[in-house]
Short mmCIF file of C-alpha atoms and ligand atoms in Angstrom, two decimals:
data_model
loop_
_atom_site.label_atom_id
_atom_site.label_comp_id
_atom_site.label_asym_id
_atom_site.label_seq_id
_atom_site.Cartn_x
_atom_site.Cartn_y
_atom_site.Cartn_z
CA MET A 7 -96.38 213.86 106.24
CA GLU A 8 -94.89 212.93 109.73
CA LEU A 9 -96.72 215.36 113.03
CA SER A 10 -94.60 215.52 115.97
CA ILE A 11 -96.20 215.73 119.36
CA ARG A 12 -95.69 216.85 122.55
CA PRO A 13 -97.96 216.50 125.26
CA LEU A 14 -98.68 219.79 127.28
CA SER A 15 -99.59 218.39 130.43
CA ARG A 16 -100.84 214.92 131.96
CA SER A 17 -103.98 215.13 131.49
CA LEU A 18 -105.45 217.06 128.52
CA GLY A 19 -103.79 218.76 125.37
CA VAL A 20 -100.83 217.82 122.64
CA GLU A 21 -98.94 220.38 120.78
CA ILE A 22 -98.83 219.21 116.80
CA GLY A 23 -95.76 221.04 114.95
CA GLY A 24 -94.96 219.73 111.38
CA LEU A 25 -97.88 221.87 109.15
CA ASP A 26 -98.41 225.05 107.94
CA LEU A 27 -102.51 225.35 109.00
CA SER A 28 -103.16 228.25 106.22
CA LYS A 29 -102.29 225.66 103.63
CA PRO A 30 -104.83 223.23 102.33
CA LEU A 31 -104.37 219.46 104.03
CA ASP A 32 -104.89 216.53 102.61
CA ALA A 33 -108.06 214.09 104.08
CA ASP A 34 -105.72 212.00 105.55
CA THR A 35 -103.46 214.74 108.20
CA VAL A 36 -107.58 216.17 108.63
CA GLU A 37 -108.40 213.09 109.95
CA ALA A 38 -105.00 212.38 112.13
CA ILE A 39 -105.43 216.11 113.61
CA ALA A 40 -108.98 214.71 114.23
CA ARG A 41 -108.41 211.89 115.79
CA LEU A 42 -105.74 213.10 118.27
CA TRP A 43 -108.11 216.34 119.29
CA HIS A 44 -110.84 213.12 120.45
CA GLU A 45 -107.85 211.67 121.87
CA HIS A 46 -106.12 214.56 124.08
CA ILE A 47 -109.00 217.18 124.07
CA VAL A 48 -106.99 220.31 123.28
CA LEU A 49 -104.10 221.09 120.21
CA LEU A 50 -101.55 223.16 120.02
CA PHE A 51 -100.51 224.83 116.93
CA ARG A 52 -97.30 227.23 116.86
CA ASP A 53 -96.27 230.13 114.73
CA GLN A 54 -98.75 229.93 111.88
CA ASP A 55 -99.87 232.46 110.47
CA MET A 56 -102.86 232.55 109.34
CA ASP A 57 -105.27 234.97 107.70
CA GLN A 58 -109.34 235.04 108.69
CA ASP A 59 -110.10 233.03 105.04
CA GLU A 60 -107.20 230.65 106.48
CA GLN A 61 -108.62 229.73 109.95
CA LEU A 62 -112.10 229.17 108.63
CA ARG A 63 -110.97 226.92 105.94
CA PHE A 64 -109.10 225.14 108.07
CA ALA A 65 -111.83 224.86 111.02
CA GLY A 66 -114.67 223.77 108.95
CA GLN A 67 -112.33 220.65 108.08
CA PHE A 68 -113.53 219.22 111.29
CA GLY A 69 -117.61 220.27 110.91
CA LYS A 70 -119.78 223.62 109.93
CA LEU A 71 -119.15 226.53 111.30
CA GLY A 72 -120.82 228.71 114.40
CA GLU A 73 -122.25 231.98 112.41
CA ARG A 74 -122.94 235.35 114.88
CA SER A 75 -126.50 235.68 115.82
CA ARG A 76 -126.04 239.56 115.59
CA PRO A 77 -125.88 240.81 111.86
CA ALA A 78 -122.73 242.70 110.64
CA ASP A 79 -123.57 246.45 111.58
CA ARG A 80 -124.48 245.79 115.32
CA ARG A 81 -121.30 243.15 115.31
CA PRO A 82 -118.28 245.26 117.33
CA GLU A 83 -116.33 243.61 114.50
CA GLY A 84 -118.33 245.18 111.49
CA ALA A 85 -118.75 244.22 107.90
CA ASP A 86 -114.22 243.62 107.65
CA TYR A 87 -114.92 239.61 109.29
CA ASN A 88 -116.57 236.84 108.13
CA ALA A 89 -120.17 236.52 109.87
CA SER A 90 -117.90 233.16 111.15
CA ILE A 91 -115.47 234.87 113.48
CA MET A 92 -115.41 236.68 116.71
CA LEU A 93 -112.49 238.55 117.90
CA VAL A 94 -111.79 237.97 121.47
CA SER A 95 -110.26 241.49 122.86
CA ASN A 96 -109.69 244.27 125.01
CA VAL A 97 -108.89 246.08 122.32
CA ARG A 98 -110.88 249.59 122.31
CA GLU A 99 -110.80 252.00 119.53
CA ASN A 100 -112.31 255.58 120.00
CA GLY A 101 -113.60 253.53 123.18
CA VAL A 102 -115.46 251.42 121.76
CA PRO A 103 -114.41 247.67 121.87
CA ILE A 104 -113.09 245.96 118.40
CA GLY A 105 -114.32 242.52 120.12
CA SER A 106 -115.75 240.56 122.35
CA LEU A 107 -115.62 239.24 126.40
CA PRO A 108 -112.96 242.38 126.48
CA ASP A 109 -110.96 242.31 129.89
CA GLY A 110 -109.53 240.52 133.42
CA GLU A 111 -110.79 237.00 134.01
CA MET A 112 -113.17 235.04 132.99
CA TRP A 113 -114.29 231.49 135.19
CA PHE A 114 -114.80 227.60 133.32
CA HIS A 115 -117.44 227.45 131.39
CA HIS A 116 -117.96 225.15 128.23
CA ASP A 117 -119.09 227.58 125.22
CA MET A 118 -122.88 227.63 124.45
CA CYS A 119 -123.76 225.00 126.66
CA TYR A 120 -126.85 227.33 127.58
CA VAL A 121 -128.66 226.55 123.65
CA GLU A 122 -130.13 222.71 122.97
CA SER A 123 -126.80 221.69 120.48
CA PRO A 124 -123.69 223.85 122.24
CA HIS A 125 -120.72 224.08 119.38
CA LYS A 126 -118.86 220.84 119.16
CA GLY A 127 -114.83 222.85 119.12
CA THR A 128 -113.23 226.26 119.65
CA MET A 129 -110.12 227.49 117.81
CA LEU A 130 -108.33 230.19 119.53
CA TYR A 131 -105.72 232.56 117.05
CA GLY A 132 -103.30 234.50 119.05
CA ILE A 133 -102.38 237.83 117.65
CA ASP A 134 -101.48 240.26 120.43
CA ILE A 135 -100.73 239.01 123.56
CA PRO A 136 -100.15 240.37 127.22
CA ALA A 137 -96.71 240.95 128.27
CA GLN A 138 -97.85 239.08 131.64
CA GLY A 139 -101.82 237.17 132.13
CA GLY A 140 -104.17 235.82 130.10
CA ASP A 141 -103.97 232.64 130.17
CA THR A 142 -106.46 230.07 128.86
CA MET A 143 -106.77 227.39 131.40
CA PHE A 144 -108.49 224.03 130.07
CA THR A 145 -109.93 221.10 132.46
CA ASN A 146 -110.35 217.53 130.96
CA MET A 147 -114.04 216.63 132.00
CA TYR A 148 -113.88 213.04 131.95
CA GLU A 149 -111.30 212.89 134.70
CA ALA A 150 -113.58 215.15 136.13
CA TYR A 151 -116.96 212.62 135.74
CA ASP A 152 -113.97 209.95 136.30
CA ASN A 153 -113.30 211.00 140.02
CA LEU A 154 -116.39 211.86 141.62
CA SER A 155 -117.09 209.26 144.16
CA ALA A 156 -119.45 206.30 143.78
CA GLU A 157 -122.27 207.89 145.77
CA THR A 158 -122.24 211.15 143.62
CA LYS A 159 -121.99 209.37 140.05
CA ARG A 160 -125.15 207.92 141.83
CA LEU A 161 -126.69 210.81 143.06
CA ILE A 162 -126.59 213.19 139.24
CA ALA A 163 -127.28 210.01 137.66
CA GLY A 164 -130.47 210.97 135.33
CA ARG A 165 -129.70 215.01 136.33
CA LYS A 166 -130.38 217.76 134.70
CA ALA A 167 -129.01 221.16 134.87
CA LEU A 168 -130.01 224.90 134.30
CA HIS A 169 -127.23 226.99 131.99
CA VAL A 170 -127.83 230.56 132.12
CA TYR A 171 -125.93 233.25 130.14
CA ASP A 172 -125.99 236.52 131.99
CA PHE A 173 -123.29 238.30 130.04
CA GLY A 174 -120.93 237.71 133.42
CA THR A 175 -117.65 236.94 133.35
CA ALA A 176 -116.50 235.98 136.37
CA GLY A 177 -119.15 234.90 139.09
CA PRO A 178 -121.32 233.38 139.50
CA VAL A 179 -125.02 233.42 137.51
CA GLY A 180 -127.68 235.12 139.79
CA ILE A 181 -131.19 233.63 139.17
CA ASP A 182 -133.32 235.57 140.97
CA GLY A 183 -134.56 237.41 139.39
CA GLY A 184 -135.94 235.21 136.99
CA TYR A 185 -133.85 233.48 133.70
CA GLN A 186 -136.92 233.62 131.05
CA GLN A 187 -134.44 236.77 129.69
CA PHE A 188 -131.67 235.11 129.32
CA LYS A 189 -130.79 232.23 126.57
CA HIS A 190 -131.31 228.89 128.56
CA TYR A 191 -131.26 225.19 128.80
CA PHE A 192 -131.31 221.79 130.71
CA GLN A 193 -128.77 219.48 129.98
CA PRO A 194 -127.30 216.60 131.87
CA VAL A 195 -125.35 216.89 134.48
CA ALA A 196 -123.12 214.63 132.92
CA ILE A 197 -122.86 213.59 128.99
CA THR A 198 -121.75 210.99 127.00
CA HIS A 199 -119.11 212.15 124.29
CA PRO A 200 -121.72 211.86 121.23
CA VAL A 201 -117.76 210.91 119.11
CA THR A 202 -116.00 209.09 121.81
CA GLY A 203 -118.56 207.83 124.22
CA ARG A 204 -116.75 208.37 127.25
CA LYS A 205 -119.04 210.10 129.91
CA ALA A 206 -118.08 213.94 130.70
CA LEU A 207 -118.54 215.86 133.82
CA TYR A 208 -120.98 218.63 132.75
CA VAL A 209 -121.89 221.56 134.90
CA ASN A 210 -119.35 225.08 135.17
CA PRO A 211 -119.34 227.83 137.30
CA LEU A 212 -120.42 230.46 135.26
CA ILE A 213 -122.65 229.73 133.93
CA THR A 214 -123.78 226.28 135.09
CA ALA A 215 -127.37 228.25 137.34
CA ARG A 216 -128.95 224.93 139.60
CA ILE A 217 -129.54 221.69 139.58
CA GLU A 218 -133.54 220.73 138.31
CA ASP A 219 -136.05 219.20 140.95
CA MET A 220 -133.89 219.54 143.85
CA PRO A 221 -134.06 221.60 146.68
CA SER A 222 -131.82 225.49 146.15
CA ASP A 223 -130.07 224.88 149.23
CA GLU A 224 -129.65 221.06 148.10
CA SER A 225 -128.65 222.03 144.73
CA ASP A 226 -126.28 224.66 145.33
CA ALA A 227 -123.90 222.20 147.58
CA LEU A 228 -123.88 219.78 144.60
CA LEU A 229 -123.03 222.25 142.99
CA ALA A 230 -119.84 223.24 144.86
CA GLU A 231 -118.51 219.45 145.40
CA LEU A 232 -118.58 218.74 141.43
CA PHE A 233 -117.60 222.96 140.52
CA ALA A 234 -114.92 221.58 142.69
CA PHE A 235 -113.64 218.39 140.46
CA THR A 236 -114.04 221.05 137.22
CA GLU A 237 -111.51 223.67 138.83
CA ASN A 238 -108.67 220.99 140.13
CA SER A 239 -106.02 221.51 138.79
CA ASP A 240 -104.29 217.89 138.29
CA ILE A 241 -106.57 218.25 135.60
CA LEU A 242 -105.23 221.28 133.86
CA TYR A 243 -103.10 222.55 131.30
CA GLN A 244 -102.71 226.30 131.16
CA HIS A 245 -102.06 228.01 127.95
CA ALA A 246 -99.39 230.94 127.88
CA TRP A 247 -100.69 232.46 124.49
CA ARG A 248 -98.05 233.55 122.05
CA PRO A 249 -98.71 235.24 118.97
CA ASN A 250 -99.46 232.87 115.87
CA ASP A 251 -100.65 229.69 118.59
CA LEU A 252 -103.51 228.06 117.05
CA VAL A 253 -105.57 226.33 119.44
CA MET A 254 -108.22 223.99 119.24
CA TRP A 255 -110.80 222.64 121.88
CA ASP A 256 -113.25 219.79 122.37
CA ASN A 257 -116.16 221.96 124.23
CA TRP A 258 -117.98 219.36 125.09
CA CYS A 259 -116.17 217.78 127.11
CA SER A 260 -113.65 220.53 128.47
CA CYS A 261 -114.07 223.87 130.51
CA HIS A 262 -112.38 226.73 129.92
CA ALA A 263 -111.29 229.99 131.42
CA ARG A 264 -108.75 232.87 131.45
CA THR A 265 -106.48 234.41 134.39
CA ASP A 266 -107.06 238.41 134.65
CA PHE A 267 -103.64 240.10 132.95
CA PRO A 268 -103.28 243.95 133.03
CA GLU A 269 -105.82 246.15 131.22
CA THR A 270 -103.10 248.56 129.70
CA GLU A 271 -101.48 245.79 127.65
CA ARG A 272 -103.68 244.93 125.13
CA ARG A 273 -105.13 241.34 124.21
CA LEU A 274 -106.50 240.27 120.86
CA LEU A 275 -107.44 236.71 119.54
CA ARG A 276 -109.35 235.61 116.32
CA ARG A 277 -111.80 232.76 117.42
CA CYS A 278 -113.90 230.82 115.67
CA THR A 279 -116.28 227.83 116.24
CA ILE A 280 -117.33 224.09 114.96
CA LEU A 281 -121.22 223.68 115.54
CA GLY A 282 -122.20 221.01 117.37
CA GLN A 283 -125.55 218.94 118.36
CA PRO A 284 -127.78 217.94 121.70
CA LEU A 285 -125.75 216.12 124.18
CA HIS A 286 -127.42 213.72 125.89
CA GLU A 287 -126.55 211.42 129.07
CA ASN A 288 -125.97 207.76 127.61
C1 SIN B 14 -113.42 231.87 125.28
O1 SIN B 14 -114.02 231.94 126.32
O2 SIN B 14 -113.92 232.02 124.27
C2 SIN B 14 -112.74 232.56 125.33
C3 SIN B 14 -111.02 232.31 125.82
C4 SIN B 14 -109.81 233.37 125.92
O3 SIN B 14 -110.10 234.90 126.67
O4 SIN B 14 -108.67 233.12 126.48
#
């Protein structure tokens, strides 16, 4: 099958046309998609009509699926949803959210960077989309690394950073009260992508708390410098959602964030993830 490909920005992202992802794909097509994914980091497929099982079948062709740690009776989605599905939504039924990550802006982050094996990829499927706002922004962390000065590259070489998940969505992580009570992990400040072999900056303003073995004022200053590279608009693609969009991204070499949106508007997306592996600098 002939795939049509349209770049989404100078730095990252392509839209792929000519596919119905709700139907099984042949091995050559899956391989072609995986190649494009590794090359372009973010893939967009418009006008896909898929239920949760079809989304999971598609995702499962790129690796083992991530599963929620909470049992069905403690997940907001309840038993109607597979353990690999998370609803990202501000919709509330009887005042209770039907999903996670509900409201407003989200700062740039890597999914699951606070565990030993961060997820390789995430897929979001658009269902209800606000008339304005709620865009998802992606930055190319290969280019963020490439853009660092030789001196900064030397300064971060061999360094690790502490990532802490404190459940916030739009504010820096605070560890003055300790971080042991939260999920946390030390990751290399720059990683080598296990598949492409390219070096990517691996810190983000939402979850990265400090550089290991560095006085806190120096760590704060270095992280502020690195976050400016992470949030650089020259290496960004901002996705304005439409219902039936399926977006998949490589979570090892990109960061993502969400723009604010009115709380009066419904936003509902269906998310699943692909498991990863430990990340190393070299
Ligand atoms: C996420 O960080 O996985 C959610 C992004 C979004 O809601 O756009």
